[in-house]
Short mmCIF file of C-alpha atoms in Angstrom, two decimals:
data_model
loop_
_atom_site.label_atom_id
_atom_site.label_comp_id
_atom_site.label_asym_id
_atom_site.label_seq_id
_atom_site.Cartn_x
_atom_site.Cartn_y
_atom_site.Cartn_z
CA MET A 1 -2.74 94.43 -2.11
CA ARG A 2 -2.16 98.17 -1.93
CA ARG A 3 1.58 97.69 -2.22
CA CYS A 4 1.16 95.44 -5.30
CA ALA A 5 -1.28 97.81 -6.96
CA GLY A 6 0.99 100.78 -6.35
CA ARG A 7 3.93 98.94 -7.82
CA GLN A 8 1.96 97.98 -10.92
CA ALA A 9 0.97 101.61 -11.41
CA ILE A 10 4.61 102.72 -11.22
CA VAL A 11 5.62 100.10 -13.77
CA LEU A 12 2.75 101.12 -16.07
CA VAL A 13 3.73 104.81 -15.95
CA PHE A 14 7.38 103.97 -16.59
CA PHE A 15 6.57 101.80 -19.61
CA MET A 16 4.37 104.53 -21.10
CA ALA A 17 7.09 107.13 -20.49
CA LEU A 18 9.39 104.98 -22.62
CA GLY A 19 6.89 105.19 -25.43
CA LEU A 20 5.90 101.54 -25.20
CA PRO A 21 2.32 100.52 -26.00
CA ALA A 22 -0.07 100.58 -23.07
CA THR A 23 -0.97 96.96 -23.77
CA ALA A 24 2.67 95.95 -23.35
CA ALA A 25 2.87 97.99 -20.19
CA ALA A 26 -0.24 96.33 -18.83
CA ALA A 27 1.12 92.90 -19.69
CA GLY A 28 4.36 93.62 -17.89
CA ALA A 29 2.51 94.84 -14.83
CA ALA A 30 -0.26 92.24 -14.84
CA ALA A 31 -1.83 91.44 -11.51
CA SER A 32 0.07 88.71 -9.69
CA PRO A 33 0.29 87.25 -6.20
CA HIS A 34 4.05 87.40 -6.62
CA PRO A 35 6.17 90.09 -5.03
CA TYR A 36 8.36 89.59 -8.11
CA ALA A 37 8.12 91.30 -11.48
CA SER A 38 7.87 89.26 -14.65
CA ALA A 39 10.94 88.95 -16.85
CA ARG A 40 8.89 90.76 -19.51
CA THR A 41 9.05 93.87 -17.35
CA CYS A 42 12.84 93.66 -17.22
CA SER A 43 13.05 93.12 -20.99
CA ALA A 44 11.68 96.62 -21.66
CA CYS A 45 15.08 98.07 -20.71
CA HIS A 46 17.47 95.12 -20.60
CA GLN A 47 16.76 93.72 -24.04
CA ALA A 48 20.10 92.00 -24.73
CA ILE A 49 20.27 90.40 -21.30
CA HIS A 50 16.66 89.24 -21.51
CA LYS A 51 17.22 87.73 -24.96
CA TYR A 52 20.15 85.67 -23.69
CA TRP A 53 18.26 84.64 -20.56
CA SER A 54 15.18 83.59 -22.55
CA GLU A 55 17.37 81.07 -24.41
CA SER A 56 18.81 79.64 -21.19
CA PRO A 57 18.12 76.50 -19.14
CA HIS A 58 17.22 78.89 -16.30
CA ALA A 59 14.29 80.30 -18.28
CA LEU A 60 13.01 76.77 -18.94
CA SER A 61 13.86 75.27 -15.57
CA ALA A 62 10.24 75.12 -14.38
CA SER A 63 8.62 74.35 -17.72
CA ASN A 64 10.81 71.90 -19.62
CA PRO A 65 9.12 68.52 -20.18
CA VAL A 66 11.91 66.49 -18.56
CA PHE A 67 11.54 68.38 -15.28
CA LEU A 68 7.74 68.27 -15.33
CA GLU A 69 7.64 64.53 -15.97
CA THR A 70 10.32 63.83 -13.36
CA LEU A 71 8.40 65.98 -10.89
CA ARG A 72 5.12 64.19 -11.65
CA ARG A 73 6.65 60.76 -11.10
CA GLY A 74 8.54 61.84 -8.00
CA VAL A 75 5.46 63.30 -6.34
CA GLU A 76 3.33 60.33 -7.40
CA THR A 77 5.62 57.83 -5.64
CA ALA A 78 6.49 59.94 -2.58
CA ALA A 79 5.05 59.22 0.85
CA ASP A 80 4.83 62.95 1.61
CA LYS A 81 3.70 64.40 -1.70
CA THR A 82 3.62 68.01 -0.51
CA ALA A 83 7.19 67.85 0.79
CA ALA A 84 8.40 66.10 -2.37
CA ARG A 85 6.86 68.75 -4.60
CA ARG A 86 8.35 71.58 -2.57
CA GLU A 87 11.81 69.95 -2.57
CA CYS A 88 11.82 69.72 -6.37
CA VAL A 89 10.08 72.96 -7.23
CA TRP A 90 11.91 75.55 -5.16
CA CYS A 91 15.19 75.04 -7.00
CA HIS A 92 13.59 75.12 -10.45
CA ALA A 93 11.30 78.02 -9.54
CA PRO A 94 12.95 79.75 -6.57
CA THR A 95 10.36 82.54 -6.34
CA THR A 96 8.18 79.86 -4.72
CA LEU A 97 10.36 80.08 -1.61
CA VAL A 98 8.63 83.42 -1.02
CA THR A 99 5.24 82.84 -2.63
CA ASN A 100 4.69 79.14 -1.74
CA ASP A 101 3.26 78.64 -5.24
CA PHE A 102 4.61 75.10 -5.44
CA GLU A 103 1.82 74.10 -7.82
CA LEU A 104 3.31 76.58 -10.34
CA LYS A 105 -0.02 78.25 -11.02
CA ASP A 106 1.34 81.78 -11.42
CA PRO A 107 3.07 82.76 -14.71
CA VAL A 108 6.05 84.24 -12.84
CA SER A 109 6.60 80.93 -11.07
CA ARG A 110 6.68 79.23 -14.46
CA GLU A 111 9.43 81.61 -15.60
CA GLY A 112 11.75 79.39 -13.58
CA ILE A 113 14.93 81.05 -12.38
CA THR A 114 13.75 84.49 -13.35
CA CYS A 115 15.47 87.89 -13.41
CA ASP A 116 13.81 89.50 -10.42
CA PHE A 117 14.52 86.58 -8.14
CA CYS A 118 18.28 86.42 -8.79
CA HIS A 119 18.70 90.19 -8.68
CA THR A 120 16.97 90.51 -5.31
CA VAL A 121 19.02 87.82 -3.55
CA ALA A 122 20.95 89.53 -0.76
CA ASP A 123 22.96 86.56 0.52
CA VAL A 124 23.25 82.78 0.50
CA ASP A 125 23.44 80.61 3.61
CA MET A 126 24.60 77.12 2.66
CA ASP A 127 23.82 75.83 6.16
CA GLN A 128 20.12 76.22 5.32
CA GLN A 129 19.74 73.64 2.56
CA ASP A 130 15.95 73.93 2.35
CA ARG A 131 16.07 77.72 2.14
CA PRO A 132 19.61 78.88 1.29
CA PHE A 133 18.67 82.20 -0.30
CA VAL A 134 18.37 85.35 1.77
CA THR A 135 15.80 87.14 -0.36
CA GLU A 136 14.73 90.77 -0.33
CA PRO A 137 12.16 91.17 -3.13
CA GLY A 138 11.30 94.77 -3.79
CA PRO A 139 12.49 97.89 -5.62
CA VAL A 140 16.25 97.36 -5.03
CA LYS A 141 17.91 95.29 -7.76
CA ARG A 142 21.37 93.89 -7.01
CA GLY A 143 24.05 93.36 -9.62
CA PRO A 144 27.79 93.28 -10.38
CA LEU A 145 28.22 96.96 -11.39
CA GLU A 146 29.44 99.27 -8.62
CA TYR A 147 28.06 102.55 -9.97
CA ALA A 148 24.95 101.45 -11.83
CA LYS A 149 21.96 103.77 -11.78
CA SER A 150 18.50 103.16 -13.18
CA PRO A 151 15.52 105.42 -13.89
CA ALA A 152 13.21 102.45 -13.22
CA HIS A 153 14.37 101.03 -9.90
CA LYS A 154 16.92 101.34 -7.13
CA THR A 155 20.25 99.59 -7.58
CA ALA A 156 22.82 98.09 -5.24
CA TYR A 157 26.28 96.73 -5.92
CA SER A 158 26.54 93.05 -4.92
CA PRO A 159 29.83 91.15 -4.57
CA LEU A 160 27.68 88.02 -4.56
CA HIS A 161 26.59 88.76 -8.12
CA ARG A 162 29.96 89.95 -9.29
CA ALA A 163 32.03 86.85 -8.68
CA SER A 164 30.72 84.60 -5.91
CA PRO A 165 30.01 80.93 -6.64
CA LEU A 166 27.69 80.94 -3.64
CA LEU A 167 24.98 82.38 -5.86
CA CYS A 168 25.22 79.19 -7.95
CA ALA A 169 25.89 76.86 -5.03
CA ALA A 170 22.44 77.27 -3.51
CA CYS A 171 20.95 75.10 -6.27
CA HIS A 172 24.01 73.16 -7.47
CA GLU A 173 24.83 71.59 -4.10
CA TRP A 174 22.24 69.33 -2.49
CA LYS A 175 22.12 66.32 -0.15
CA ASN A 176 19.20 63.93 0.05
CA THR A 177 17.65 62.65 3.28
CA HIS A 178 20.35 59.95 3.49
CA GLY A 179 23.08 62.60 3.51
CA VAL A 180 24.34 61.75 0.02
CA ALA A 181 25.50 64.68 -2.10
CA VAL A 182 23.33 64.09 -5.15
CA LEU A 183 24.50 67.46 -6.48
CA SER A 184 28.04 68.48 -5.54
CA THR A 185 29.27 70.85 -8.23
CA TYR A 186 30.06 73.64 -5.79
CA SER A 187 32.10 71.48 -3.39
CA GLU A 188 33.88 69.90 -6.37
CA TRP A 189 34.82 73.37 -7.61
CA LYS A 190 36.09 74.27 -4.12
CA ALA A 191 38.27 71.14 -4.08
CA GLY A 192 39.87 71.99 -7.41
CA PRO A 193 42.56 74.46 -8.48
CA TYR A 194 40.32 77.35 -9.54
CA PRO A 195 39.37 78.97 -6.19
CA ALA A 196 43.04 79.74 -5.51
CA ARG A 197 43.25 81.33 -8.96
CA GLY A 198 40.19 83.48 -8.30
CA VAL A 199 38.14 81.84 -11.08
CA PRO A 200 34.45 81.55 -10.08
CA CYS A 201 31.60 79.76 -11.85
CA GLN A 202 30.56 82.99 -13.55
CA ASP A 203 33.81 83.24 -15.53
CA CYS A 204 32.96 80.09 -17.50
CA HIS A 205 29.17 80.08 -17.44
CA MET A 206 28.49 83.83 -17.68
CA GLY A 207 31.41 85.22 -19.68
CA LEU A 208 31.27 88.70 -21.20
CA VAL A 209 29.64 89.00 -24.63
CA PRO A 210 28.60 91.95 -26.83
CA GLY A 211 25.42 93.73 -25.80
CA ALA A 212 24.16 96.89 -24.11
CA THR A 213 23.21 96.56 -20.46
CA VAL A 214 20.36 99.04 -21.02
CA ARG A 215 18.67 100.25 -24.20
CA GLU A 216 20.56 103.32 -25.37
CA ASP A 217 17.36 105.28 -26.09
CA ILE A 218 16.59 104.99 -22.38
CA LYS A 219 19.94 105.65 -20.77
CA GLY A 220 22.23 106.83 -23.52
CA THR A 221 25.63 105.20 -23.85
CA SER A 222 26.11 102.26 -21.48
CA LEU A 223 28.45 99.32 -21.26
CA ARG A 224 28.76 97.51 -24.59
CA VAL A 225 29.24 94.10 -22.98
CA VAL A 226 27.00 92.04 -20.75
CA ASN A 227 27.40 88.80 -18.86
CA LEU A 228 26.08 85.95 -20.93
CA HIS A 229 22.75 85.19 -19.27
CA ARG A 230 22.29 82.19 -21.54
CA LEU A 231 24.14 80.34 -18.75
CA VAL A 232 25.47 77.60 -20.97
CA GLY A 233 25.90 74.46 -18.87
CA GLY A 234 27.80 71.22 -19.02
CA SER A 235 25.24 69.56 -21.28
CA ALA A 236 25.99 71.95 -24.15
CA ARG A 237 28.35 70.75 -26.87
CA SER A 238 30.11 74.12 -27.03
CA GLN A 239 30.89 74.04 -23.30
CA LEU A 240 32.08 70.44 -23.39
CA ALA A 241 34.25 71.02 -26.46
CA ARG A 242 35.84 74.08 -24.85
CA GLY A 243 36.55 72.26 -21.61
CA LEU A 244 37.95 68.97 -22.96
CA ASP A 245 40.91 68.04 -25.12
CA LEU A 246 41.13 64.77 -27.04
CA LYS A 247 44.33 63.43 -28.65
CA ILE A 248 45.56 60.22 -30.22
CA GLU A 249 48.97 60.07 -28.56
CA SER A 250 50.36 57.05 -30.40
CA MET A 251 49.46 54.21 -32.72
CA THR A 252 51.45 51.08 -33.54
CA ARG A 253 50.39 48.39 -35.97
CA SER A 254 51.40 44.74 -35.90
CA GLY A 255 49.91 42.49 -38.53
CA GLU A 256 46.15 42.83 -38.42
CA MET A 257 46.09 44.56 -35.02
CA ALA A 258 46.71 48.15 -33.95
CA ASP A 259 47.52 49.48 -30.48
CA ILE A 260 46.35 53.01 -29.82
CA ALA A 261 46.87 55.38 -26.88
CA VAL A 262 44.31 58.17 -26.47
CA SER A 263 44.41 61.02 -23.94
CA VAL A 264 41.47 62.97 -22.56
CA THR A 265 42.24 66.15 -20.62
CA ASN A 266 39.96 68.41 -18.60
CA VAL A 267 41.58 71.66 -19.71
CA ALA A 268 38.97 74.21 -18.62
CA ALA A 269 36.06 72.82 -16.57
CA GLY A 270 36.25 73.92 -12.95
CA HIS A 271 34.77 70.63 -11.69
CA PRO A 272 34.99 66.96 -12.67
CA VAL A 273 33.53 66.08 -16.07
CA PRO A 274 30.77 65.19 -16.46
CA GLY A 275 29.35 67.47 -13.80
CA GLY A 276 25.92 67.55 -12.26
CA LEU A 277 23.65 64.56 -11.87
CA ALA A 278 24.74 60.92 -11.85
CA THR A 279 22.64 60.33 -14.96
CA LYS A 280 25.37 62.01 -17.04
CA SER A 281 28.33 60.13 -18.55
CA LEU A 282 31.33 61.05 -20.67
CA VAL A 283 32.19 58.28 -23.13
CA LEU A 284 35.53 57.82 -24.86
CA ALA A 285 34.84 55.61 -27.88
CA VAL A 286 37.47 54.26 -30.28
CA GLY A 287 37.06 52.19 -33.40
CA VAL A 288 38.16 51.55 -36.93
CA GLU A 289 36.73 53.54 -39.82
CA ALA A 290 35.85 51.06 -42.56
CA ALA A 291 36.02 51.74 -46.29
CA ASP A 292 32.31 52.65 -46.29
CA GLY A 293 32.76 55.17 -43.45
CA THR A 294 31.16 53.09 -40.71
CA LEU A 295 32.82 52.65 -37.31
CA GLN A 296 33.77 49.06 -36.59
CA HIS A 297 35.19 47.26 -33.55
CA ARG A 298 34.02 50.02 -31.23
CA GLN A 299 35.40 50.02 -27.67
CA GLU A 300 34.50 52.37 -24.83
CA ARG A 301 35.70 53.88 -21.58
CA VAL A 302 32.92 55.48 -19.56
CA TYR A 303 33.52 58.26 -17.03
CA ARG A 304 30.73 58.81 -14.51
CA ARG A 305 29.73 58.90 -10.86
CA GLU A 306 27.53 56.10 -9.55
CA MET A 307 24.82 56.41 -6.92
CA LYS A 308 23.88 53.24 -5.01
CA ASP A 309 20.91 52.28 -2.87
CA ALA A 310 21.01 50.49 0.48
CA GLN A 311 21.37 47.10 -1.26
CA GLY A 312 24.36 48.31 -3.29
CA LYS A 313 22.45 48.54 -6.56
CA VAL A 314 23.56 51.26 -8.97
CA LEU A 315 20.64 53.65 -9.47
CA GLU A 316 19.88 54.84 -13.00
CA ASP A 317 16.49 56.52 -12.57
CA LEU A 318 16.63 60.19 -11.61
CA ASN A 319 13.88 60.01 -8.99
CA ALA A 320 15.51 56.95 -7.43
CA ILE A 321 18.83 58.79 -7.26
CA PHE A 322 17.25 61.69 -5.38
CA ALA A 323 15.18 59.57 -3.00
CA GLN A 324 17.06 56.29 -2.55
CA ALA A 325 20.80 56.95 -2.92
CA THR A 326 22.62 55.96 0.27
CA SER A 327 26.19 55.88 -1.04
CA ILE A 328 28.43 56.85 -3.93
CA GLY A 329 29.95 54.03 -5.95
CA ILE A 330 32.59 54.40 -8.62
CA ASP A 331 33.54 57.99 -9.43
CA ASN A 332 36.06 58.01 -12.26
CA ARG A 333 35.17 61.41 -13.71
CA ILE A 334 37.98 63.58 -15.04
CA LYS A 335 39.01 66.22 -12.52
CA PRO A 336 40.06 69.79 -13.35
CA LYS A 337 43.40 69.83 -15.20
CA GLU A 338 43.59 66.03 -15.06
CA SER A 339 44.65 64.04 -18.11
CA ARG A 340 43.85 60.37 -18.68
CA THR A 341 45.58 58.12 -21.17
CA GLU A 342 43.62 55.05 -22.28
CA ARG A 343 45.02 52.19 -24.36
CA PHE A 344 43.14 49.98 -26.79
CA SER A 345 43.93 47.10 -29.15
CA LEU A 346 41.81 46.99 -32.29
CA PRO A 347 41.60 44.55 -35.21
CA ILE A 348 42.21 46.18 -38.59
CA SER A 349 39.84 44.97 -41.28
CA PRO A 350 40.90 44.96 -44.95
CA GLY A 351 40.34 48.37 -46.52
CA ALA A 352 40.12 50.19 -43.18
CA ARG A 353 40.87 53.91 -43.56
CA ALA A 354 41.57 55.28 -40.08
CA LEU A 355 41.56 54.80 -36.36
CA VAL A 356 38.92 57.01 -34.76
CA ALA A 357 38.61 58.43 -31.24
CA ARG A 358 35.45 60.17 -30.12
CA LEU A 359 34.22 61.91 -27.01
CA GLU A 360 30.49 61.53 -26.46
CA TYR A 361 28.20 62.96 -23.79
CA ARG A 362 25.47 60.59 -22.66
CA ASP A 363 22.48 61.89 -20.71
CA ALA A 364 19.96 59.49 -19.19
CA SER A 365 17.98 62.11 -17.24
CA ASP A 366 14.81 62.02 -19.34
CA PRO A 367 12.39 59.50 -17.81
CA ARG A 368 10.38 59.39 -21.04
CA GLY A 369 12.98 57.52 -23.07
CA GLY A 370 16.46 56.06 -23.28
CA PRO A 371 19.78 57.90 -22.93
CA LYS A 372 20.55 60.67 -25.40
CA THR A 373 24.06 60.83 -26.86
CA LEU A 374 25.82 63.94 -28.12
CA LEU A 375 29.08 63.88 -30.10
CA VAL A 376 31.47 66.34 -28.45
CA THR A 377 34.58 65.97 -30.61
CA GLU A 378 36.38 63.46 -32.81
CA THR A 379 39.92 62.87 -34.02
CA LYS A 380 41.43 60.35 -36.47
CA ARG A 381 44.74 58.72 -37.34
CA ASP A 382 44.96 57.57 -40.98
CA LEU A 383 45.94 53.98 -41.66
CA ALA A 384 48.53 53.48 -44.37
CA PRO A 385 47.35 50.90 -46.92
CA ARG A 386 49.04 47.50 -46.77
#
């Protein structure tokens, strides 16, 4: 308790020295069983970084309704409810690995993957799946800048934070009790072409964007770019559109039928698309645009990875995938730099205007409803009137 109280006093004095209101200082240094500071404390100096982070899936990882409902159902049906809760919670709120607050009662726990946790990780040991992070919470904050200095805390340069996918792998690589890799993004990246090119996860998911690392009234001139802590993932349209290329390669028409060849290329994603959980699908849809603008004669190709149970049934429910998957079924996802050409034959209705090809992202992770579909990109080939 003395150590916590002393730390809160230091934070309070520092906030007041910056000219911030005492109430804000007190809020940032509020009493907590955590050895971790709240992200609000970090925001006093690192405003741009905090703003990006606050908009990220990491900031919502322990509080978004999909996670909370999935957690509730998973714990409810588990034989060992305590173990099931811990298994789900530590990845979405990794401070709980230190605090054991798996009920998420403390506000810092509910901040999800919060600033002070990531920046006090000293190493990652992938052989320890249940506790891969080597954590050293305290006054030393680790980051990618070699000569960073702070008036608020000690700093340490960390190659792990600069460009190591291991920092991401700890949560994005996971096997269930049957030994099935339910999450395998890290190993998929390792199997692709990007490690040899020196391109880590951070290059795509935390690229440099405008922003000051530290408020200039605190430190004077600092770097004018920061890593994008919004951590845009593979469920975001912008990330999918950047990583995938869609083309109508050819179209031939014979009578009232048209043959169309469409290519889909993974031009930038460092892992197969779609990545992540087996509840995600990439859908190539083609059809004919009618005179009224509707899409007719729709046909699909679906790219996904299947998880099967011991009876060979394809699992669709997220909790079932985590708990019951014993094997991987079809995996026809598009690998890094791979291009697929798909061919379709479509009837052409009178008055039809164009052939249409679309890429859609389908996510069936939410247990509260059906799959959600996002249009990634679309291309058309006009039909000459006959």
